[in-house]
mmCIF file of C-alpha atoms and ligand atoms in Angstrom:
data_model
loop_
_atom_site.group_PDB
_atom_site.id
_atom_site.type_symbol
_atom_site.label_atom_id
_atom_site.label_comp_id
_atom_site.label_asym_id
_atom_site.label_seq_id
_atom_site.Cartn_x
_atom_site.Cartn_y
_atom_site.Cartn_z
ATOM 1 C CA MET A 1 0.000 0.000 0.000
ATOM 2 C CA ASP A 2 1.248 3.436 -0.935
ATOM 3 C CA VAL A 3 1.690 5.679 2.075
ATOM 4 C CA GLN A 4 1.223 9.240 1.028
ATOM 5 C CA GLN A 5 3.861 11.514 2.460
ATOM 6 C CA ILE A 6 2.355 14.713 3.860
ATOM 7 C CA ASP A 7 4.589 17.703 3.474
ATOM 8 C CA ILE A 8 4.249 19.512 6.792
ATOM 9 C CA THR A 9 6.100 22.781 6.360
ATOM 10 C CA ALA A 10 6.350 25.365 9.110
ATOM 11 C CA SER A 11 3.370 27.233 7.671
ATOM 12 C CA HIS A 12 1.134 24.135 7.518
ATOM 13 C CA PRO A 13 -1.822 24.406 9.957
ATOM 14 C CA LEU A 14 -0.659 21.236 11.716
ATOM 15 C CA ALA A 15 2.754 22.766 12.351
ATOM 16 C CA LEU A 16 1.586 26.129 13.689
ATOM 17 C CA PRO A 17 2.898 26.891 17.183
ATOM 18 C CA VAL A 18 0.442 26.611 20.087
ATOM 19 C CA GLY A 19 1.216 30.190 21.065
ATOM 20 C CA VAL A 20 2.559 31.995 24.119
ATOM 21 C CA THR A 21 1.364 30.548 27.411
ATOM 22 C CA LEU A 22 0.320 32.799 30.271
ATOM 23 C CA ASP A 23 3.167 31.519 32.444
ATOM 24 C CA ARG A 24 5.758 32.288 29.790
ATOM 25 C CA TYR A 25 4.232 35.701 29.167
ATOM 26 C CA ILE A 26 4.251 36.585 32.868
ATOM 27 C CA MET A 27 7.847 35.427 33.188
ATOM 28 C CA HIS A 28 8.872 37.389 30.127
ATOM 29 C CA ARG A 29 7.175 40.565 31.444
ATOM 30 C CA GLN A 30 8.914 40.141 34.771
ATOM 31 C CA THR A 31 12.350 40.118 33.179
ATOM 32 C CA ALA A 32 11.540 43.544 31.675
ATOM 33 C CA PHE A 33 11.647 44.918 35.247
ATOM 34 C CA PRO A 34 15.080 44.221 36.722
ATOM 35 C CA TYR A 35 13.969 44.949 40.310
ATOM 36 C CA ALA A 36 10.860 42.769 40.145
ATOM 37 C CA THR A 37 10.988 40.059 42.788
ATOM 38 C CA GLY A 38 8.515 37.732 41.105
ATOM 39 C CA GLU A 39 5.850 38.033 43.804
ATOM 40 C CA LEU A 40 3.305 39.823 41.630
ATOM 41 C CA SER A 41 3.966 37.267 38.902
ATOM 42 C CA GLN A 42 3.291 34.464 41.357
ATOM 43 C CA LEU A 43 0.111 36.170 42.547
ATOM 44 C CA LEU A 44 -1.176 36.377 38.972
ATOM 45 C CA ARG A 45 -0.341 32.710 38.481
ATOM 46 C CA ASP A 46 -2.243 31.830 41.684
ATOM 47 C CA ILE A 47 -5.304 33.674 40.376
ATOM 48 C CA ALA A 48 -5.000 31.973 36.988
ATOM 49 C CA LEU A 49 -4.796 28.577 38.689
ATOM 50 C CA ALA A 50 -7.916 29.209 40.783
ATOM 51 C CA GLY A 51 -9.581 30.301 37.523
ATOM 52 C CA LYS A 52 -8.798 26.897 35.999
ATOM 53 C CA ILE A 53 -10.475 25.185 38.926
ATOM 54 C CA ILE A 54 -13.562 27.414 38.638
ATOM 55 C CA HIS A 55 -13.609 26.694 34.898
ATOM 56 C CA ARG A 56 -13.787 23.002 35.740
ATOM 57 C CA GLU A 57 -16.518 23.462 38.358
ATOM 58 C CA VAL A 58 -18.588 25.765 36.140
ATOM 59 C CA ASN A 59 -18.399 23.286 33.289
ATOM 60 C CA ARG A 60 -19.636 20.337 35.297
ATOM 61 C CA ALA A 61 -21.953 22.259 37.614
ATOM 62 C CA GLY A 62 -25.167 20.746 36.268
ATOM 63 C CA LEU A 63 -23.763 17.226 36.569
ATOM 64 C CA ILE A 64 -22.635 17.247 40.166
ATOM 65 C CA ASP A 65 -25.355 19.362 41.743
ATOM 66 C CA LEU A 66 -23.380 22.591 41.995
ATOM 67 C CA THR A 67 -26.188 24.807 40.759
ATOM 68 C CA GLY A 68 -28.842 26.389 42.929
ATOM 69 C CA GLY A 69 -28.838 28.502 46.019
ATOM 70 C CA MET A 70 -27.456 27.864 49.474
ATOM 71 C CA GLY A 71 -30.590 29.338 51.027
ATOM 72 C CA VAL A 72 -28.539 32.174 52.546
ATOM 73 C CA GLN A 73 -27.667 35.709 51.497
ATOM 74 C CA ASN A 74 -24.235 37.276 51.095
ATOM 75 C CA VAL A 75 -23.194 40.611 52.610
ATOM 76 C CA GLN A 76 -24.837 42.388 49.663
ATOM 77 C CA GLY A 77 -28.226 40.853 50.517
ATOM 78 C CA GLU A 78 -28.064 38.692 47.377
ATOM 79 C CA SER A 79 -28.880 35.020 47.528
ATOM 80 C CA GLN A 80 -25.689 33.006 47.670
ATOM 81 C CA GLN A 81 -25.268 30.307 45.033
ATOM 82 C CA LYS A 82 -23.272 27.144 45.589
ATOM 83 C CA LEU A 83 -20.799 28.096 42.854
ATOM 84 C CA ASP A 84 -20.359 31.559 44.419
ATOM 85 C CA MET A 85 -19.293 29.910 47.628
ATOM 86 C CA ILE A 86 -17.052 27.373 45.898
ATOM 87 C CA ALA A 87 -15.335 30.127 43.921
ATOM 88 C CA ASN A 88 -14.823 32.096 47.123
ATOM 89 C CA ILE A 89 -13.217 29.100 48.818
ATOM 90 C CA ARG A 90 -11.008 28.312 45.807
ATOM 91 C CA PHE A 91 -9.667 31.835 45.472
ATOM 92 C CA LYS A 92 -9.082 32.243 49.191
ATOM 93 C CA ARG A 93 -7.174 28.978 49.250
ATOM 94 C CA ALA A 94 -5.080 29.798 46.164
ATOM 95 C CA LEU A 95 -4.176 33.240 47.495
ATOM 96 C CA THR A 96 -3.489 31.980 51.014
ATOM 97 C CA ASN A 97 -1.304 29.076 49.883
ATOM 98 C CA GLY A 98 0.546 31.292 47.414
ATOM 99 C CA GLY A 99 1.852 33.526 50.216
ATOM 100 C CA GLU A 100 2.080 36.825 48.310
ATOM 101 C CA ALA A 101 -1.276 38.232 49.454
ATOM 102 C CA CYS A 102 -1.472 39.305 53.084
ATOM 103 C CA ALA A 103 -5.216 39.986 52.933
ATOM 104 C CA ILE A 104 -8.214 39.639 50.649
ATOM 105 C CA ILE A 105 -11.638 41.190 50.415
ATOM 106 C CA SER A 106 -14.391 39.315 48.665
ATOM 107 C CA GLU A 107 -17.903 40.126 47.611
ATOM 108 C CA GLU A 108 -18.961 37.092 49.589
ATOM 109 C CA GLU A 109 -17.581 38.213 52.955
ATOM 110 C CA GLU A 110 -18.228 41.222 55.148
ATOM 111 C CA ASP A 111 -14.764 41.697 56.627
ATOM 112 C CA ILE A 112 -11.157 41.596 55.583
ATOM 113 C CA ILE A 113 -9.922 38.030 55.159
ATOM 114 C CA TYR A 114 -6.462 37.688 56.722
ATOM 115 C CA THR A 115 -4.365 35.075 54.971
ATOM 116 C CA GLY A 116 -1.835 34.866 57.802
ATOM 117 C CA ASN A 117 0.928 35.837 55.344
ATOM 118 C CA ASN A 118 1.836 39.104 57.033
ATOM 119 C CA HIS A 119 5.027 39.196 55.011
ATOM 120 C CA GLY A 120 3.057 39.244 51.776
ATOM 121 C CA LYS A 121 3.387 42.553 49.917
ATOM 122 C CA TYR A 122 -0.019 42.577 48.240
ATOM 123 C CA VAL A 123 -3.737 42.765 48.990
ATOM 124 C CA VAL A 124 -6.410 41.511 46.605
ATOM 125 C CA ALA A 125 -10.006 42.716 46.211
ATOM 126 C CA MET A 126 -12.199 40.304 44.326
ATOM 127 C CA ASP A 127 -15.598 39.209 43.207
ATOM 128 C CA PRO A 128 -14.949 35.456 42.936
ATOM 129 C CA LEU A 129 -18.000 34.771 40.763
ATOM 130 C CA ASP A 130 -19.870 37.705 39.317
ATOM 131 C CA GLY A 131 -23.241 37.490 37.560
ATOM 132 C CA SER A 132 -24.812 35.084 40.060
ATOM 133 C CA SER A 133 -28.265 35.249 38.494
ATOM 134 C CA ASN A 134 -26.790 33.528 35.435
ATOM 135 C CA ILE A 135 -25.106 30.644 37.253
ATOM 136 C CA ASP A 136 -28.012 28.206 37.078
ATOM 137 C CA VAL A 137 -28.755 28.682 33.424
ATOM 138 C CA ASN A 138 -25.421 28.110 31.656
ATOM 139 C CA VAL A 139 -24.918 31.798 30.889
ATOM 140 C CA SER A 140 -21.501 33.475 31.069
ATOM 141 C CA ILE A 141 -20.182 34.471 34.493
ATOM 142 C CA GLY A 142 -16.825 35.804 35.621
ATOM 143 C CA THR A 143 -14.234 36.494 38.292
ATOM 144 C CA ILE A 144 -12.962 40.060 38.807
ATOM 145 C CA PHE A 145 -9.767 40.932 40.688
ATOM 146 C CA SER A 146 -7.828 43.991 41.737
ATOM 147 C CA ILE A 147 -4.339 44.005 43.272
ATOM 148 C CA TYR A 148 -2.640 46.672 45.416
ATOM 149 C CA ARG A 149 0.779 46.842 47.000
ATOM 150 C CA ARG A 150 0.066 47.167 50.725
ATOM 151 C CA VAL A 151 0.688 50.506 52.445
ATOM 152 C CA THR A 152 1.054 49.089 55.948
ATOM 153 C CA PRO A 153 4.508 47.825 56.999
ATOM 154 C CA ILE A 154 5.459 44.353 55.805
ATOM 155 C CA GLY A 155 5.233 41.960 58.729
ATOM 156 C CA SER A 156 2.356 43.792 60.417
ATOM 157 C CA GLU A 157 -1.330 42.913 60.184
ATOM 158 C CA PRO A 158 -2.909 44.495 57.092
ATOM 159 C CA THR A 159 -5.668 47.065 57.647
ATOM 160 C CA LEU A 160 -8.534 48.805 55.874
ATOM 161 C CA ALA A 161 -6.064 51.420 54.616
ATOM 162 C CA ASP A 162 -4.469 48.791 52.363
ATOM 163 C CA PHE A 163 -7.772 48.396 50.522
ATOM 164 C CA LEU A 164 -8.883 52.032 50.474
ATOM 165 C CA GLN A 165 -5.955 53.418 48.481
ATOM 166 C CA GLY A 166 -8.006 54.447 45.440
ATOM 167 C CA GLY A 167 -8.275 52.915 41.970
ATOM 168 C CA ARG A 168 -5.228 54.636 40.506
ATOM 169 C CA ARG A 169 -2.998 52.784 42.977
ATOM 170 C CA GLN A 170 -3.919 49.363 41.565
ATOM 171 C CA VAL A 171 -0.834 47.494 40.403
ATOM 172 C CA ALA A 172 -2.807 44.938 38.424
ATOM 173 C CA ALA A 173 -6.420 44.177 37.643
ATOM 174 C CA GLY A 174 -8.309 41.749 35.493
ATOM 175 C CA TYR A 175 -11.082 39.254 35.039
ATOM 176 C CA ILE A 176 -11.660 35.674 34.033
ATOM 177 C CA LEU A 177 -14.731 35.157 31.887
ATOM 178 C CA TYR A 178 -16.264 31.682 31.897
ATOM 179 C CA GLY A 179 -18.134 31.896 28.611
ATOM 180 C CA SER A 180 -18.220 29.961 25.367
ATOM 181 C CA SER A 181 -14.548 29.696 26.189
ATOM 182 C CA THR A 182 -12.712 30.787 29.327
ATOM 183 C CA ILE A 183 -10.501 33.824 28.963
ATOM 184 C CA MET A 184 -8.339 35.723 31.437
ATOM 185 C CA VAL A 185 -7.806 39.391 30.620
ATOM 186 C CA TYR A 186 -5.489 41.468 32.779
ATOM 187 C CA THR A 187 -3.183 44.436 32.911
ATOM 188 C CA THR A 188 -0.321 45.396 35.179
ATOM 189 C CA GLY A 189 -0.781 49.007 34.120
ATOM 190 C CA HIS A 190 0.751 48.760 30.665
ATOM 191 C CA SER A 191 -0.952 46.802 27.916
ATOM 192 C CA VAL A 192 -4.152 44.785 28.300
ATOM 193 C CA ASN A 193 -3.858 41.171 27.196
ATOM 194 C CA GLY A 194 -6.267 38.254 26.952
ATOM 195 C CA PHE A 195 -5.371 34.568 27.371
ATOM 196 C CA THR A 196 -7.830 31.900 26.286
ATOM 197 C CA TYR A 197 -7.824 28.726 28.335
ATOM 198 C CA ASP A 198 -7.101 25.523 26.430
ATOM 199 C CA ALA A 199 -8.469 22.853 28.753
ATOM 200 C CA SER A 200 -6.837 20.058 26.752
ATOM 201 C CA LEU A 201 -3.417 21.533 27.547
ATOM 202 C CA GLY A 202 -4.333 23.000 30.908
ATOM 203 C CA GLU A 203 -2.791 26.280 29.734
ATOM 204 C CA TYR A 204 -3.956 29.800 29.028
ATOM 205 C CA ILE A 205 -2.696 30.894 25.594
ATOM 206 C CA LEU A 206 -2.208 34.515 24.529
ATOM 207 C CA SER A 207 -5.142 35.025 22.157
ATOM 208 C CA HIS A 208 -5.848 38.760 22.471
ATOM 209 C CA PRO A 209 -2.524 40.632 22.637
ATOM 210 C CA ASP A 210 -2.459 44.339 23.405
ATOM 211 C CA ILE A 211 -6.201 45.005 23.372
ATOM 212 C CA HIS A 212 -7.243 48.457 22.162
ATOM 213 C CA SER A 213 -10.961 49.033 22.303
ATOM 214 C CA PRO A 214 -12.697 50.922 19.454
ATOM 215 C CA CYS A 215 -13.154 54.591 20.355
ATOM 216 C CA THR A 216 -16.856 54.385 19.566
ATOM 217 C CA GLY A 217 -19.425 51.681 18.947
ATOM 218 C CA GLN A 218 -23.050 50.794 18.490
ATOM 219 C CA ILE A 219 -23.841 48.581 21.453
ATOM 220 C CA TYR A 220 -25.511 49.758 24.652
ATOM 221 C CA SER A 221 -25.956 47.522 27.669
ATOM 222 C CA CYS A 222 -28.276 48.206 30.590
ATOM 223 C CA ASN A 223 -31.183 46.632 32.436
ATOM 224 C CA ASP A 224 -34.133 47.999 30.505
ATOM 225 C CA GLY A 225 -36.516 47.096 33.313
ATOM 226 C CA ASN A 226 -34.961 49.844 35.443
ATOM 227 C CA VAL A 227 -35.220 52.633 32.865
ATOM 228 C CA ASP A 228 -38.219 54.379 34.491
ATOM 229 C CA GLY A 229 -36.097 55.017 37.562
ATOM 230 C CA TYR A 230 -33.079 56.440 35.685
ATOM 231 C CA GLU A 231 -32.322 60.145 35.753
ATOM 232 C CA ASP A 232 -33.460 62.190 32.742
ATOM 233 C CA GLY A 233 -30.018 62.473 31.128
ATOM 234 C CA VAL A 234 -29.616 58.689 31.031
ATOM 235 C CA LYS A 235 -33.136 58.286 29.588
ATOM 236 C CA GLU A 236 -32.288 60.903 26.956
ATOM 237 C CA TYR A 237 -29.079 59.050 26.061
ATOM 238 C CA LEU A 238 -30.945 55.754 25.698
ATOM 239 C CA THR A 239 -33.578 57.410 23.485
ATOM 240 C CA ASP A 240 -30.744 58.677 21.318
ATOM 241 C CA CYS A 241 -29.256 55.144 21.104
ATOM 242 C CA ARG A 242 -32.642 53.811 19.957
ATOM 243 C CA LYS A 243 -33.035 56.626 17.408
ATOM 244 C CA LYS A 244 -29.624 55.739 15.996
ATOM 245 C CA GLN A 245 -30.748 52.106 15.907
ATOM 246 C CA TYR A 246 -27.868 50.972 18.057
ATOM 247 C CA THR A 247 -27.932 47.396 19.300
ATOM 248 C CA ALA A 248 -29.149 46.649 22.835
ATOM 249 C CA ARG A 249 -27.186 43.775 24.411
ATOM 250 C CA TYR A 250 -27.445 42.979 28.111
ATOM 251 C CA ILE A 251 -26.343 39.667 29.595
ATOM 252 C CA GLY A 252 -26.610 40.740 33.216
ATOM 253 C CA SER A 253 -23.077 39.490 33.966
ATOM 254 C CA LEU A 254 -20.854 42.532 34.218
ATOM 255 C CA VAL A 255 -17.727 40.681 33.056
ATOM 256 C CA ALA A 256 -19.454 39.300 29.957
ATOM 257 C CA ASP A 257 -21.087 42.613 29.032
ATOM 258 C CA PHE A 258 -17.823 44.478 29.619
ATOM 259 C CA HIS A 259 -15.753 41.986 27.614
ATOM 260 C CA ARG A 260 -18.066 42.107 24.601
ATOM 261 C CA ASN A 261 -18.120 45.894 24.587
ATOM 262 C CA LEU A 262 -14.350 46.093 25.082
ATOM 263 C CA LEU A 263 -13.770 44.039 21.943
ATOM 264 C CA LYS A 264 -16.607 45.338 19.784
ATOM 265 C CA GLY A 265 -17.134 48.913 20.994
ATOM 266 C CA GLY A 266 -20.041 49.789 23.253
ATOM 267 C CA ILE A 267 -21.175 51.228 26.566
ATOM 268 C CA TYR A 268 -22.312 49.478 29.749
ATOM 269 C CA LEU A 269 -24.558 51.480 32.078
ATOM 270 C CA TYR A 270 -25.625 50.777 35.642
ATOM 271 C CA PRO A 271 -27.079 54.099 36.790
ATOM 272 C CA PRO A 272 -28.590 54.805 40.197
ATOM 273 C CA THR A 273 -32.083 53.321 40.414
ATOM 274 C CA LYS A 274 -34.985 53.692 42.854
ATOM 275 C CA LYS A 275 -33.937 50.398 44.443
ATOM 276 C CA SER A 276 -30.206 51.242 44.463
ATOM 277 C CA PRO A 277 -29.897 55.047 44.681
ATOM 278 C CA ASP A 278 -26.087 54.827 44.980
ATOM 279 C CA GLY A 279 -25.842 52.419 42.067
ATOM 280 C CA LYS A 280 -25.611 48.658 42.411
ATOM 281 C CA LEU A 281 -22.048 47.767 41.519
ATOM 282 C CA ARG A 282 -19.257 47.560 44.034
ATOM 283 C CA LEU A 283 -16.452 50.060 43.748
ATOM 284 C CA LEU A 284 -13.487 48.057 45.018
ATOM 285 C CA TYR A 285 -13.909 44.754 43.227
ATOM 286 C CA GLU A 286 -16.127 45.569 40.241
ATOM 287 C CA ALA A 287 -15.828 49.195 39.138
ATOM 288 C CA PHE A 288 -12.155 49.877 40.049
ATOM 289 C CA PRO A 289 -10.615 46.843 38.316
ATOM 290 C CA LEU A 290 -12.744 47.207 35.192
ATOM 291 C CA ALA A 291 -12.116 50.965 35.067
ATOM 292 C CA PHE A 292 -8.357 50.344 35.358
ATOM 293 C CA LEU A 293 -8.477 47.859 32.480
ATOM 294 C CA ALA A 294 -10.808 50.112 30.502
ATOM 295 C CA GLU A 295 -8.508 53.138 30.716
ATOM 296 C CA LYS A 296 -5.495 51.052 29.699
ATOM 297 C CA ALA A 297 -7.430 49.776 26.663
ATOM 298 C CA GLY A 298 -8.511 53.278 25.608
ATOM 299 C CA CYS A 299 -12.003 53.336 27.166
ATOM 300 C CA LEU A 300 -13.536 55.580 29.816
ATOM 301 C CA ALA A 301 -15.270 54.774 33.096
ATOM 302 C CA THR A 302 -17.257 57.298 35.104
ATOM 303 C CA SER A 303 -19.810 57.442 37.889
ATOM 304 C CA GLY A 304 -21.491 60.324 36.063
ATOM 305 C CA ASN A 305 -19.701 63.098 37.907
ATOM 306 C CA GLN A 306 -16.156 61.815 38.154
ATOM 307 C CA ALA A 307 -13.808 59.244 36.687
ATOM 308 C CA ILE A 308 -14.295 55.986 38.572
ATOM 309 C CA LEU A 309 -10.564 55.804 39.297
ATOM 310 C CA ASP A 310 -10.700 59.219 41.015
ATOM 311 C CA ILE A 311 -13.341 58.171 43.561
ATOM 312 C CA LYS A 312 -11.938 58.143 47.082
ATOM 313 C CA PRO A 313 -13.188 54.906 48.622
ATOM 314 C CA SER A 314 -14.459 54.947 52.189
ATOM 315 C CA SER A 315 -15.687 51.409 52.800
ATOM 316 C CA LEU A 316 -15.041 47.875 51.582
ATOM 317 C CA HIS A 317 -18.381 47.177 49.941
ATOM 318 C CA GLN A 318 -19.159 50.705 48.727
ATOM 319 C CA ARG A 319 -21.354 50.972 45.631
ATOM 320 C CA THR A 320 -21.149 53.290 42.671
ATOM 321 C CA PRO A 321 -23.069 54.106 39.506
ATOM 322 C CA LEU A 322 -21.037 52.932 36.504
ATOM 323 C CA TYR A 323 -20.881 54.069 32.877
ATOM 324 C CA ILE A 324 -18.023 52.329 31.109
ATOM 325 C CA GLY A 325 -16.948 51.734 27.546
ATOM 326 C CA ALA A 326 -16.019 53.432 24.295
ATOM 327 C CA PRO A 327 -14.851 56.992 25.034
ATOM 328 C CA VAL A 328 -17.049 58.722 22.445
ATOM 329 C CA MET A 329 -20.141 56.994 23.819
ATOM 330 C CA VAL A 330 -19.308 57.642 27.479
ATOM 331 C CA GLU A 331 -18.593 61.307 26.728
ATOM 332 C CA SER A 332 -21.896 61.830 24.931
ATOM 333 C CA LEU A 333 -23.748 60.231 27.834
ATOM 334 C CA VAL A 334 -21.957 62.443 30.359
ATOM 335 C CA ASP A 335 -22.855 65.529 28.277
ATOM 336 C CA MET A 336 -26.529 64.658 28.744
ATOM 337 C CA LEU A 337 -26.318 64.267 32.524
ATOM 338 C CA THR A 338 -27.310 67.342 34.506
HETATM 339 O O1 F6P B 1 -22.559 42.069 40.548
HETATM 340 C C1 F6P B 1 -23.681 42.501 40.147
HETATM 341 C C2 F6P B 1 -24.269 41.984 38.839
HETATM 342 O O2 F6P B 1 -24.600 40.617 38.886
HETATM 343 C C3 F6P B 1 -23.445 42.269 37.572
HETATM 344 O O3 F6P B 1 -22.633 41.212 37.169
HETATM 345 C C4 F6P B 1 -24.511 42.538 36.562
HETATM 346 O O4 F6P B 1 -24.066 43.380 35.502
HETATM 347 C C5 F6P B 1 -25.584 43.180 37.376
HETATM 348 O O5 F6P B 1 -25.423 42.753 38.713
HETATM 349 C C6 F6P B 1 -26.954 42.766 36.934
HETATM 350 O O6 F6P B 1 -27.873 43.432 37.704
HETATM 351 P P1 F6P B 1 -29.413 43.485 37.315
HETATM 352 O O7 F6P B 1 -29.901 42.072 37.447
HETATM 353 O O8 F6P B 1 -29.995 44.411 38.317
HETATM 354 O O9 F6P B 1 -29.519 43.988 35.930
#
């Protein structure tokens, strides 16, 4: 029998390289900073690892009874889902075992979580699993994280001051979106890069290098059911979007809505409502990290009267209105606010 020889040249699809793994990328970035000690790199790797575990749990949730509520509420008064709690445990464990984080705050817990690593240089604010209302129904959900270098002396117990430094002091921020594929997007204050998880390899691969968001777009994302309670300027802006026949897209998972708009060009709005007069989203582990990423990718993020990153935080679970996305769209919305 004739065996046909296949000519696999370097440009043949079968011979294409897998790509740059997250680990290699982090290592490479670290060498660009001669005084870097590797701790931030390790912290990012810890977060990525916990993300892999959540990816696994999210993907088999329906099979092993991980969906549904716990019958209790979290500190935000929202019903706690089993996956919320699992994600919280996984991230706490990864960050505690890693040793670089001296303290964590989580959407799921009222107080500062002390890891016992008082020699760790960093604190992490996180929403372990955002978009809870979508957990049970196989719709995209995500993890959001924000990292600060502590301001209290190394070796001492971390305090509230470590978390209330303000969004511009973040040293890294990002999210992991568990969607049609899992992707980790993060920045350490320079470029914004996205790494898609290849479960068959157990590796995140650089798939979205140096993300620059379009400066305008045609997608607007908000909860239409709340519109009656929005202030007039926001209603006017939404009327304008409809007149221009923009596309309304709202998943109800901040990470998923943000990610789509970041790549395609759009605006996400969560204005104050009658039910949540200060806005619904949390400043420290939702608005700050996404605003940090947004600015680095060329977008804007505002509460309506100031840039999100300029808000001086005063408490761990503080809320804020949020308008975030393509700069031209955010600016025209702000122009309509009184
Ligand atoms: O964390 C809050 C959150 O679940 C976001 O992920 C999401 O964008 C928003 O709430 C959805 O809120 P609502 O159901 O009020 O539209």
